[in-house]
Amino acid sequence: MPQLGLGVWRTPADETARVVATALSAGYRAVDTAAVYGNEAGVGEGIRASGLPRGEVFVTTKLWNESQGYDRALRAFDKSLERLGLDHVDLYLIHWPCPQQDIFVESWKALVRLREEGRAGSIGVSNFRVGDLERIIGETGVTPAVNQIELHPRFSQAGLREAHARLGVLTESWSPLGQGQLLDEPVLTRLAERHGKTPAQIILRWHVQLGLLVIPKSVNPQRIAQNLDVFDFELDEAEMAAVASLDVEDGRIGPDPAEFG
Ligand code: A2P
């Protein structure tokens, strides 16, 4: 799986094919969508428009909350494939644990079947807490490949990252740029000037050096290209710590998985 891919949350459906084709021609080889984003069809269209062989593009999509449960998950997966116009995805995730529904173990069993059938190359989860992860592993014996969570310098999730390392789960950062809200931070502008990069590139480099999978969203061709151009410089230890110093306890921007869904 490429470490850095294109995220398309909030990319309008009618722009998605163009955005995905732009990213693929800029060198991206991974796209992250979800049933609830309403733009899976555009993702498939953009991949086909790129002319790249299917095997060169890593496609992730996600099971929406109202489709949780064994049978519903299988049906929802079929619909996602149909919208994408693909016969398999490379990674399929449960989007939220939805503890109030409390059926994510059943959903997980459906994903295990999809992987066994080869229609999902890998399977994982998103927004799962440590207890949620331990529960699906304990009840099925199958460890998710990935947990995709809100993660950016203001909310750096040290505890969950540690648990992932212990359990053998890769960490993937959603809203890696803090939805663009962090880009004026003086720490970042200073480092950006020093390296001849932008604040967004400093943040993305921080994710890369932490070993995280990362999926910045942009609809703008220049910013799409800029966000991939983070593999030709390095932050030293003090600079990594300076970025990490932006972390605050209530730095979450998105919903709390304990309550959402
Ligand atoms: P746009 O799509 O107009 O480029 P995140 O991935 O953390 O959710 O952040 C996405 C937000 O950050 C979007 O509003 C996006 O706007 C903006 N963004 C993405 N890349 C950059 C960049 N390189 N510089 C500035 N803003 C960016």
PDB file of C-alpha atoms and ligand atoms in Angstrom:
ATOM      1  CA  MET A   1       0.000   0.000   0.000  1.00  0.00           C
ATOM      2  CA  PRO A   2       1.467   3.395  -0.923  1.00  0.00           C
ATOM      3  CA  GLN A   3       2.142   5.421   2.226  1.00  0.00           C
ATOM      4  CA  LEU A   4       0.561   8.590   0.854  1.00  0.00           C
ATOM      5  CA  GLY A   5      -2.716   8.610  -1.060  1.00  0.00           C
ATOM      6  CA  LEU A   6      -5.465  10.986  -2.089  1.00  0.00           C
ATOM      7  CA  GLY A   7      -8.423  11.446   0.255  1.00  0.00           C
ATOM      8  CA  VAL A   8     -11.747  12.455  -1.295  1.00  0.00           C
ATOM      9  CA  TRP A   9     -13.918  13.241   1.735  1.00  0.00           C
ATOM     10  CA  ARG A  10     -15.793  16.453   0.834  1.00  0.00           C
ATOM     11  CA  THR A  11     -14.668  16.275  -2.786  1.00  0.00           C
ATOM     12  CA  PRO A  12     -17.895  17.022  -4.703  1.00  0.00           C
ATOM     13  CA  ALA A  13     -19.183  14.046  -6.690  1.00  0.00           C
ATOM     14  CA  ASP A  14     -19.116  15.943  -9.972  1.00  0.00           C
ATOM     15  CA  GLU A  15     -15.444  16.908  -9.493  1.00  0.00           C
ATOM     16  CA  THR A  16     -14.153  13.576  -8.219  1.00  0.00           C
ATOM     17  CA  ALA A  17     -13.281  11.951 -11.549  1.00  0.00           C
ATOM     18  CA  ARG A  18     -11.197  14.983 -12.556  1.00  0.00           C
ATOM     19  CA  VAL A  19      -9.505  15.209  -9.148  1.00  0.00           C
ATOM     20  CA  VAL A  20      -8.636  11.495  -9.098  1.00  0.00           C
ATOM     21  CA  ALA A  21      -7.322  11.534 -12.673  1.00  0.00           C
ATOM     22  CA  THR A  22      -5.244  14.635 -11.827  1.00  0.00           C
ATOM     23  CA  ALA A  23      -3.776  12.950  -8.758  1.00  0.00           C
ATOM     24  CA  LEU A  24      -2.960   9.747 -10.641  1.00  0.00           C
ATOM     25  CA  SER A  25      -1.195  11.679 -13.383  1.00  0.00           C
ATOM     26  CA  ALA A  26       0.745  13.568 -10.673  1.00  0.00           C
ATOM     27  CA  GLY A  27       2.022  10.218  -9.378  1.00  0.00           C
ATOM     28  CA  TYR A  28      -0.462   9.189  -6.686  1.00  0.00           C
ATOM     29  CA  ARG A  29      -1.212   5.472  -6.624  1.00  0.00           C
ATOM     30  CA  ALA A  30      -3.792   5.280  -3.814  1.00  0.00           C
ATOM     31  CA  VAL A  31      -7.282   6.759  -3.383  1.00  0.00           C
ATOM     32  CA  ASP A  32      -9.390   6.676  -0.223  1.00  0.00           C
ATOM     33  CA  THR A  33     -13.171   7.010  -0.529  1.00  0.00           C
ATOM     34  CA  ALA A  34     -16.248   5.755   1.353  1.00  0.00           C
ATOM     35  CA  ALA A  35     -19.839   4.855   0.556  1.00  0.00           C
ATOM     36  CA  VAL A  36     -21.046   7.867   2.540  1.00  0.00           C
ATOM     37  CA  TYR A  37     -18.905  10.331   0.572  1.00  0.00           C
ATOM     38  CA  GLY A  38     -21.213   9.875  -2.415  1.00  0.00           C
ATOM     39  CA  ASN A  39     -18.315   9.909  -4.861  1.00  0.00           C
ATOM     40  CA  GLU A  40     -17.300   6.265  -5.388  1.00  0.00           C
ATOM     41  CA  ALA A  41     -18.533   6.436  -9.007  1.00  0.00           C
ATOM     42  CA  GLY A  42     -16.240   9.401  -9.653  1.00  0.00           C
ATOM     43  CA  VAL A  43     -13.293   7.516  -8.151  1.00  0.00           C
ATOM     44  CA  GLY A  44     -13.857   4.609 -10.548  1.00  0.00           C
ATOM     45  CA  GLU A  45     -14.283   6.987 -13.467  1.00  0.00           C
ATOM     46  CA  GLY A  46     -11.075   8.848 -12.600  1.00  0.00           C
ATOM     47  CA  ILE A  47      -9.101   5.595 -12.407  1.00  0.00           C
ATOM     48  CA  ARG A  48     -10.397   4.479 -15.799  1.00  0.00           C
ATOM     49  CA  ALA A  49      -9.686   7.936 -17.280  1.00  0.00           C
ATOM     50  CA  SER A  50      -6.077   7.732 -16.049  1.00  0.00           C
ATOM     51  CA  GLY A  51      -5.413   4.756 -18.320  1.00  0.00           C
ATOM     52  CA  LEU A  52      -3.436   3.079 -15.521  1.00  0.00           C
ATOM     53  CA  PRO A  53      -3.816  -0.680 -15.137  1.00  0.00           C
ATOM     54  CA  ARG A  54      -6.169  -1.504 -12.243  1.00  0.00           C
ATOM     55  CA  GLY A  55      -3.363  -3.289 -10.412  1.00  0.00           C
ATOM     56  CA  GLU A  56      -1.353  -0.078 -10.101  1.00  0.00           C
ATOM     57  CA  VAL A  57      -3.964   1.837  -8.117  1.00  0.00           C
ATOM     58  CA  PHE A  58      -4.737   1.015  -4.481  1.00  0.00           C
ATOM     59  CA  VAL A  59      -8.428   1.676  -3.787  1.00  0.00           C
ATOM     60  CA  THR A  60      -9.928   1.958  -0.296  1.00  0.00           C
ATOM     61  CA  THR A  61     -13.612   2.331   0.505  1.00  0.00           C
ATOM     62  CA  LYS A  62     -15.683   1.983   3.670  1.00  0.00           C
ATOM     63  CA  LEU A  63     -18.839   0.438   5.054  1.00  0.00           C
ATOM     64  CA  TRP A  64     -21.320   3.084   6.222  1.00  0.00           C
ATOM     65  CA  ASN A  65     -22.896   2.957   9.677  1.00  0.00           C
ATOM     66  CA  GLU A  66     -26.434   2.117   8.615  1.00  0.00           C
ATOM     67  CA  SER A  67     -25.129  -0.896   6.657  1.00  0.00           C
ATOM     68  CA  GLN A  68     -23.522  -2.592   9.645  1.00  0.00           C
ATOM     69  CA  GLY A  69     -24.391  -6.231  10.372  1.00  0.00           C
ATOM     70  CA  TYR A  70     -23.317  -9.386   8.511  1.00  0.00           C
ATOM     71  CA  ASP A  71     -25.841  -9.514   5.651  1.00  0.00           C
ATOM     72  CA  ARG A  72     -26.197  -5.771   5.269  1.00  0.00           C
ATOM     73  CA  ALA A  73     -22.427  -5.350   5.077  1.00  0.00           C
ATOM     74  CA  LEU A  74     -22.166  -7.908   2.275  1.00  0.00           C
ATOM     75  CA  ARG A  75     -24.916  -6.148   0.316  1.00  0.00           C
ATOM     76  CA  ALA A  76     -23.380  -2.705   0.925  1.00  0.00           C
ATOM     77  CA  PHE A  77     -20.020  -3.971  -0.314  1.00  0.00           C
ATOM     78  CA  ASP A  78     -21.615  -5.176  -3.566  1.00  0.00           C
ATOM     79  CA  LYS A  79     -23.157  -1.733  -4.053  1.00  0.00           C
ATOM     80  CA  SER A  80     -19.805  -0.015  -3.467  1.00  0.00           C
ATOM     81  CA  LEU A  81     -18.162  -2.238  -6.089  1.00  0.00           C
ATOM     82  CA  GLU A  82     -20.977  -1.475  -8.491  1.00  0.00           C
ATOM     83  CA  ARG A  83     -20.610   2.279  -8.013  1.00  0.00           C
ATOM     84  CA  LEU A  84     -16.825   2.065  -8.328  1.00  0.00           C
ATOM     85  CA  GLY A  85     -17.163  -0.120 -11.426  1.00  0.00           C
ATOM     86  CA  LEU A  86     -14.535  -2.482  -9.999  1.00  0.00           C
ATOM     87  CA  ASP A  87     -14.494  -6.204  -9.240  1.00  0.00           C
ATOM     88  CA  HIS A  88     -12.456  -5.800  -6.052  1.00  0.00           C
ATOM     89  CA  VAL A  89     -11.117  -3.144  -3.708  1.00  0.00           C
ATOM     90  CA  ASP A  90      -7.676  -3.215  -2.162  1.00  0.00           C
ATOM     91  CA  LEU A  91      -8.813  -2.233   1.323  1.00  0.00           C
ATOM     92  CA  TYR A  92     -12.303  -2.262   2.851  1.00  0.00           C
ATOM     93  CA  LEU A  93     -12.891  -0.590   6.223  1.00  0.00           C
ATOM     94  CA  ILE A  94     -15.705  -0.457   8.777  1.00  0.00           C
ATOM     95  CA  HIS A  95     -16.159   3.326   8.881  1.00  0.00           C
ATOM     96  CA  TRP A  96     -17.142   3.798  12.564  1.00  0.00           C
ATOM     97  CA  PRO A  97     -17.560   1.354  15.441  1.00  0.00           C
ATOM     98  CA  CYS A  98     -21.014   2.775  16.361  1.00  0.00           C
ATOM     99  CA  PRO A  99     -20.976   1.384  19.912  1.00  0.00           C
ATOM    100  CA  GLN A 100     -24.673   2.189  20.332  1.00  0.00           C
ATOM    101  CA  GLN A 101     -25.524  -0.331  17.583  1.00  0.00           C
ATOM    102  CA  ASP A 102     -22.939  -2.755  18.959  1.00  0.00           C
ATOM    103  CA  ILE A 103     -22.832  -4.979  15.859  1.00  0.00           C
ATOM    104  CA  PHE A 104     -19.352  -4.249  14.536  1.00  0.00           C
ATOM    105  CA  VAL A 105     -18.208  -7.807  15.316  1.00  0.00           C
ATOM    106  CA  GLU A 106     -20.905  -9.107  12.913  1.00  0.00           C
ATOM    107  CA  SER A 107     -19.826  -6.556  10.311  1.00  0.00           C
ATOM    108  CA  TRP A 108     -16.207  -7.621  10.799  1.00  0.00           C
ATOM    109  CA  LYS A 109     -17.131 -11.267  10.110  1.00  0.00           C
ATOM    110  CA  ALA A 110     -18.590 -10.138   6.766  1.00  0.00           C
ATOM    111  CA  LEU A 111     -15.357  -8.322   5.928  1.00  0.00           C
ATOM    112  CA  VAL A 112     -13.370 -11.461   6.795  1.00  0.00           C
ATOM    113  CA  ARG A 113     -15.513 -13.367   4.283  1.00  0.00           C
ATOM    114  CA  LEU A 114     -14.946 -10.686   1.612  1.00  0.00           C
ATOM    115  CA  ARG A 115     -11.220 -11.012   2.117  1.00  0.00           C
ATOM    116  CA  GLU A 116     -11.400 -14.792   1.888  1.00  0.00           C
ATOM    117  CA  GLU A 117     -13.308 -14.411  -1.383  1.00  0.00           C
ATOM    118  CA  GLY A 118     -10.585 -12.075  -2.660  1.00  0.00           C
ATOM    119  CA  ARG A 119     -13.023  -9.260  -3.313  1.00  0.00           C
ATOM    120  CA  ALA A 120     -11.313  -7.138  -0.645  1.00  0.00           C
ATOM    121  CA  GLY A 121      -7.537  -7.476  -0.807  1.00  0.00           C
ATOM    122  CA  SER A 122      -7.179  -6.343   2.793  1.00  0.00           C
ATOM    123  CA  ILE A 123      -9.653  -5.402   5.507  1.00  0.00           C
ATOM    124  CA  GLY A 124      -9.521  -2.953   8.350  1.00  0.00           C
ATOM    125  CA  VAL A 125     -11.426  -0.485  10.454  1.00  0.00           C
ATOM    126  CA  SER A 126     -11.703   3.232  11.038  1.00  0.00           C
ATOM    127  CA  ASN A 127     -12.253   5.243  14.206  1.00  0.00           C
ATOM    128  CA  PHE A 128     -11.949   2.129  16.391  1.00  0.00           C
ATOM    129  CA  ARG A 129     -10.845   2.549  20.021  1.00  0.00           C
ATOM    130  CA  VAL A 130      -8.396   0.166  21.685  1.00  0.00           C
ATOM    131  CA  GLY A 131     -11.229  -1.832  23.280  1.00  0.00           C
ATOM    132  CA  ASP A 132     -13.043  -2.139  19.929  1.00  0.00           C
ATOM    133  CA  LEU A 133      -9.886  -3.484  18.296  1.00  0.00           C
ATOM    134  CA  GLU A 134      -9.250  -5.966  21.089  1.00  0.00           C
ATOM    135  CA  ARG A 135     -12.828  -7.145  20.839  1.00  0.00           C
ATOM    136  CA  ILE A 136     -12.835  -7.966  17.102  1.00  0.00           C
ATOM    137  CA  ILE A 137      -9.423  -9.600  17.385  1.00  0.00           C
ATOM    138  CA  GLY A 138     -10.529 -11.588  20.434  1.00  0.00           C
ATOM    139  CA  GLU A 139     -13.841 -12.707  18.930  1.00  0.00           C
ATOM    140  CA  THR A 140     -12.662 -13.557  15.396  1.00  0.00           C
ATOM    141  CA  GLY A 141      -8.907 -14.081  15.654  1.00  0.00           C
ATOM    142  CA  VAL A 142      -8.496 -11.708  12.693  1.00  0.00           C
ATOM    143  CA  THR A 143      -6.480  -8.521  13.186  1.00  0.00           C
ATOM    144  CA  PRO A 144      -7.438  -5.513  11.063  1.00  0.00           C
ATOM    145  CA  ALA A 145      -4.644  -4.459   8.713  1.00  0.00           C
ATOM    146  CA  VAL A 146      -5.349  -0.781   9.345  1.00  0.00           C
ATOM    147  CA  ASN A 147      -7.161   1.545  11.720  1.00  0.00           C
ATOM    148  CA  GLN A 148      -7.835   4.864  10.013  1.00  0.00           C
ATOM    149  CA  ILE A 149      -8.249   7.570  12.658  1.00  0.00           C
ATOM    150  CA  GLU A 150      -8.323  11.333  13.045  1.00  0.00           C
ATOM    151  CA  LEU A 151      -4.659  12.244  13.389  1.00  0.00           C
ATOM    152  CA  HIS A 152      -2.822  15.532  12.861  1.00  0.00           C
ATOM    153  CA  PRO A 153      -0.295  17.562  14.877  1.00  0.00           C
ATOM    154  CA  ARG A 154      -3.028  19.008  17.096  1.00  0.00           C
ATOM    155  CA  PHE A 155      -4.430  15.537  17.853  1.00  0.00           C
ATOM    156  CA  SER A 156      -1.574  13.114  17.519  1.00  0.00           C
ATOM    157  CA  GLN A 157      -3.118  10.044  19.166  1.00  0.00           C
ATOM    158  CA  ALA A 158      -0.007   8.755  20.946  1.00  0.00           C
ATOM    159  CA  GLY A 159      -1.969   6.214  23.003  1.00  0.00           C
ATOM    160  CA  LEU A 160      -3.788   4.665  20.081  1.00  0.00           C
ATOM    161  CA  ARG A 161      -0.598   4.574  17.998  1.00  0.00           C
ATOM    162  CA  GLU A 162       1.121   2.672  20.777  1.00  0.00           C
ATOM    163  CA  ALA A 163      -1.751   0.171  20.965  1.00  0.00           C
ATOM    164  CA  HIS A 164      -1.623  -0.284  17.181  1.00  0.00           C
ATOM    165  CA  ALA A 165       2.085  -1.088  17.362  1.00  0.00           C
ATOM    166  CA  ARG A 166       1.403  -3.656  20.085  1.00  0.00           C
ATOM    167  CA  LEU A 167      -1.469  -5.275  18.149  1.00  0.00           C
ATOM    168  CA  GLY A 168       0.168  -5.180  14.703  1.00  0.00           C
ATOM    169  CA  VAL A 169      -2.278  -2.701  13.167  1.00  0.00           C
ATOM    170  CA  LEU A 170      -1.130   0.046  10.798  1.00  0.00           C
ATOM    171  CA  THR A 171      -2.199   3.594  11.626  1.00  0.00           C
ATOM    172  CA  GLU A 172      -3.732   5.701   8.864  1.00  0.00           C
ATOM    173  CA  SER A 173      -4.300   9.434   9.433  1.00  0.00           C
ATOM    174  CA  TRP A 174      -7.539  11.072   8.336  1.00  0.00           C
ATOM    175  CA  SER A 175      -7.736  14.866   8.176  1.00  0.00           C
ATOM    176  CA  PRO A 176      -3.922  14.786   8.298  1.00  0.00           C
ATOM    177  CA  LEU A 177      -3.763  18.551   7.698  1.00  0.00           C
ATOM    178  CA  GLY A 178      -6.304  19.217  10.433  1.00  0.00           C
ATOM    179  CA  GLN A 179      -8.698  20.114   7.596  1.00  0.00           C
ATOM    180  CA  GLY A 180      -6.388  22.982   6.720  1.00  0.00           C
ATOM    181  CA  GLN A 181      -6.852  24.668  10.109  1.00  0.00           C
ATOM    182  CA  LEU A 182      -3.249  24.285  11.275  1.00  0.00           C
ATOM    183  CA  LEU A 183      -1.465  25.815   8.341  1.00  0.00           C
ATOM    184  CA  ASP A 184      -0.930  29.262   9.905  1.00  0.00           C
ATOM    185  CA  GLU A 185       0.774  27.900  13.026  1.00  0.00           C
ATOM    186  CA  PRO A 186       4.066  29.820  13.473  1.00  0.00           C
ATOM    187  CA  VAL A 187       5.962  26.590  14.238  1.00  0.00           C
ATOM    188  CA  LEU A 188       4.962  25.263  10.845  1.00  0.00           C
ATOM    189  CA  THR A 189       5.582  28.434   8.861  1.00  0.00           C
ATOM    190  CA  ARG A 190       9.061  28.672  10.426  1.00  0.00           C
ATOM    191  CA  LEU A 191       9.932  25.077   9.492  1.00  0.00           C
ATOM    192  CA  ALA A 192       8.426  25.602   6.040  1.00  0.00           C
ATOM    193  CA  GLU A 193      10.694  28.574   5.412  1.00  0.00           C
ATOM    194  CA  ARG A 194      13.735  26.670   6.659  1.00  0.00           C
ATOM    195  CA  HIS A 195      13.122  23.753   4.294  1.00  0.00           C
ATOM    196  CA  GLY A 196      11.779  25.709   1.328  1.00  0.00           C
ATOM    197  CA  LYS A 197       8.486  23.819   1.669  1.00  0.00           C
ATOM    198  CA  THR A 198       4.908  24.757   2.620  1.00  0.00           C
ATOM    199  CA  PRO A 199       3.328  24.222   6.063  1.00  0.00           C
ATOM    200  CA  ALA A 200       1.170  21.464   4.530  1.00  0.00           C
ATOM    201  CA  GLN A 201       4.303  19.682   3.330  1.00  0.00           C
ATOM    202  CA  ILE A 202       5.882  19.973   6.791  1.00  0.00           C
ATOM    203  CA  ILE A 203       2.820  18.327   8.344  1.00  0.00           C
ATOM    204  CA  LEU A 204       2.699  15.554   5.739  1.00  0.00           C
ATOM    205  CA  ARG A 205       6.422  14.887   6.173  1.00  0.00           C
ATOM    206  CA  TRP A 206       5.801  14.557   9.939  1.00  0.00           C
ATOM    207  CA  HIS A 207       3.167  11.849   9.236  1.00  0.00           C
ATOM    208  CA  VAL A 208       5.507  10.057   6.833  1.00  0.00           C
ATOM    209  CA  GLN A 209       8.410  10.049   9.307  1.00  0.00           C
ATOM    210  CA  LEU A 210       6.134   8.684  12.033  1.00  0.00           C
ATOM    211  CA  GLY A 211       5.449   5.745   9.716  1.00  0.00           C
ATOM    212  CA  LEU A 212       1.790   6.633   9.278  1.00  0.00           C
ATOM    213  CA  LEU A 213      -0.327   6.061   6.198  1.00  0.00           C
ATOM    214  CA  VAL A 214      -1.694   9.430   5.138  1.00  0.00           C
ATOM    215  CA  ILE A 215      -4.452  10.624   2.805  1.00  0.00           C
ATOM    216  CA  PRO A 216      -4.552  14.423   2.361  1.00  0.00           C
ATOM    217  CA  LYS A 217      -7.557  15.808   0.505  1.00  0.00           C
ATOM    218  CA  SER A 218      -7.349  18.522  -2.104  1.00  0.00           C
ATOM    219  CA  VAL A 219      -9.333  19.457  -5.184  1.00  0.00           C
ATOM    220  CA  ASN A 220      -6.661  21.851  -6.428  1.00  0.00           C
ATOM    221  CA  PRO A 221      -4.103  20.489  -8.958  1.00  0.00           C
ATOM    222  CA  GLN A 222      -1.186  22.491  -7.513  1.00  0.00           C
ATOM    223  CA  ARG A 223      -1.945  21.451  -3.952  1.00  0.00           C
ATOM    224  CA  ILE A 224      -2.533  17.842  -5.032  1.00  0.00           C
ATOM    225  CA  ALA A 225       0.970  17.794  -6.564  1.00  0.00           C
ATOM    226  CA  GLN A 226       2.480  19.682  -3.614  1.00  0.00           C
ATOM    227  CA  ASN A 227       1.094  17.195  -1.098  1.00  0.00           C
ATOM    228  CA  LEU A 228       2.888  14.281  -2.775  1.00  0.00           C
ATOM    229  CA  ASP A 229       6.178  16.175  -2.952  1.00  0.00           C
ATOM    230  CA  VAL A 230       7.351  15.359   0.562  1.00  0.00           C
ATOM    231  CA  PHE A 231       9.920  12.632  -0.034  1.00  0.00           C
ATOM    232  CA  ASP A 232      12.960  14.820  -0.777  1.00  0.00           C
ATOM    233  CA  PHE A 233      13.622  16.359   2.641  1.00  0.00           C
ATOM    234  CA  GLU A 234      13.774  15.315   6.272  1.00  0.00           C
ATOM    235  CA  LEU A 235      12.771  16.771   9.626  1.00  0.00           C
ATOM    236  CA  ASP A 236      15.338  16.211  12.362  1.00  0.00           C
ATOM    237  CA  GLU A 237      14.424  15.074  15.850  1.00  0.00           C
ATOM    238  CA  ALA A 238      13.991  18.600  17.225  1.00  0.00           C
ATOM    239  CA  GLU A 239      11.834  19.570  14.252  1.00  0.00           C
ATOM    240  CA  MET A 240       9.638  16.484  14.682  1.00  0.00           C
ATOM    241  CA  ALA A 241       9.233  17.443  18.349  1.00  0.00           C
ATOM    242  CA  ALA A 242       8.379  21.035  17.383  1.00  0.00           C
ATOM    243  CA  VAL A 243       5.529  19.797  15.159  1.00  0.00           C
ATOM    244  CA  ALA A 244       4.392  17.406  17.888  1.00  0.00           C
ATOM    245  CA  SER A 245       4.272  20.295  20.376  1.00  0.00           C
ATOM    246  CA  LEU A 246       1.054  21.451  18.678  1.00  0.00           C
ATOM    247  CA  ASP A 247      -0.747  18.507  20.282  1.00  0.00           C
ATOM    248  CA  VAL A 248      -3.481  19.443  22.767  1.00  0.00           C
ATOM    249  CA  GLU A 249      -5.731  17.163  24.773  1.00  0.00           C
ATOM    250  CA  ASP A 250      -8.980  18.325  23.191  1.00  0.00           C
ATOM    251  CA  GLY A 251      -7.509  18.750  19.712  1.00  0.00           C
ATOM    252  CA  ARG A 252     -10.106  16.555  18.026  1.00  0.00           C
ATOM    253  CA  ILE A 253     -11.904  18.195  15.076  1.00  0.00           C
ATOM    254  CA  GLY A 254     -14.221  15.373  14.042  1.00  0.00           C
ATOM    255  CA  PRO A 255     -16.772  13.285  15.946  1.00  0.00           C
ATOM    256  CA  ASP A 256     -15.942  11.215  19.013  1.00  0.00           C
ATOM    257  CA  PRO A 257     -16.141   7.498  18.091  1.00  0.00           C
ATOM    258  CA  ALA A 258     -17.657   6.766  21.500  1.00  0.00           C
ATOM    259  CA  GLU A 259     -20.750   8.742  20.515  1.00  0.00           C
ATOM    260  CA  PHE A 260     -20.915   8.835  16.735  1.00  0.00           C
ATOM    261  CA  GLY A 261     -23.332   6.760  14.655  1.00  0.00           C
TER     262      GLY A 261
HETATM  263  P1  A2P B   1      -8.463  22.270  -1.132  1.00  0.00           P
HETATM  264  O1  A2P B   1      -9.219  21.024  -1.441  1.00  0.00           O
HETATM  265  O2  A2P B   1      -9.125  23.496  -1.664  1.00  0.00           O
HETATM  266  O3  A2P B   1      -7.000  22.171  -1.520  1.00  0.00           O
HETATM  267  P2  A2P B   1      -7.430  17.355   5.364  1.00  0.00           P
HETATM  268  O4  A2P B   1      -6.843  16.418   4.354  1.00  0.00           O
HETATM  269  O5  A2P B   1      -6.678  17.436   6.656  1.00  0.00           O
HETATM  270  O6  A2P B   1      -8.910  17.103   5.602  1.00  0.00           O
HETATM  271  O7  A2P B   1      -7.333  18.840   4.771  1.00  0.00           O
HETATM  272  C1  A2P B   1      -8.061  19.198   3.620  1.00  0.00           C
HETATM  273  C2  A2P B   1      -8.212  20.704   3.583  1.00  0.00           C
HETATM  274  O8  A2P B   1      -6.925  21.329   3.430  1.00  0.00           O
HETATM  275  C3  A2P B   1      -9.034  21.157   2.414  1.00  0.00           C
HETATM  276  O9  A2P B   1      -9.756  22.303   2.800  1.00  0.00           O
HETATM  277  C4  A2P B   1      -7.997  21.496   1.347  1.00  0.00           C
HETATM  278  O10 A2P B   1      -8.493  22.480   0.479  1.00  0.00           O
HETATM  279  C5  A2P B   1      -6.841  22.015   2.181  1.00  0.00           C
HETATM  280  N1  A2P B   1      -5.534  21.696   1.605  1.00  0.00           N
HETATM  281  C6  A2P B   1      -5.128  20.515   1.097  1.00  0.00           C
HETATM  282  N2  A2P B   1      -3.844  20.575   0.710  1.00  0.00           N
HETATM  283  C7  A2P B   1      -3.417  21.806   0.990  1.00  0.00           C
HETATM  284  C8  A2P B   1      -2.166  22.477   0.816  1.00  0.00           C
HETATM  285  N3  A2P B   1      -1.131  21.867   0.289  1.00  0.00           N
HETATM  286  N4  A2P B   1      -2.102  23.787   1.216  1.00  0.00           N
HETATM  287  C9  A2P B   1      -3.159  24.424   1.732  1.00  0.00           C
HETATM  288  N5  A2P B   1      -4.361  23.839   1.936  1.00  0.00           N
HETATM  289  C10 A2P B   1      -4.491  22.548   1.554  1.00  0.00           C
END
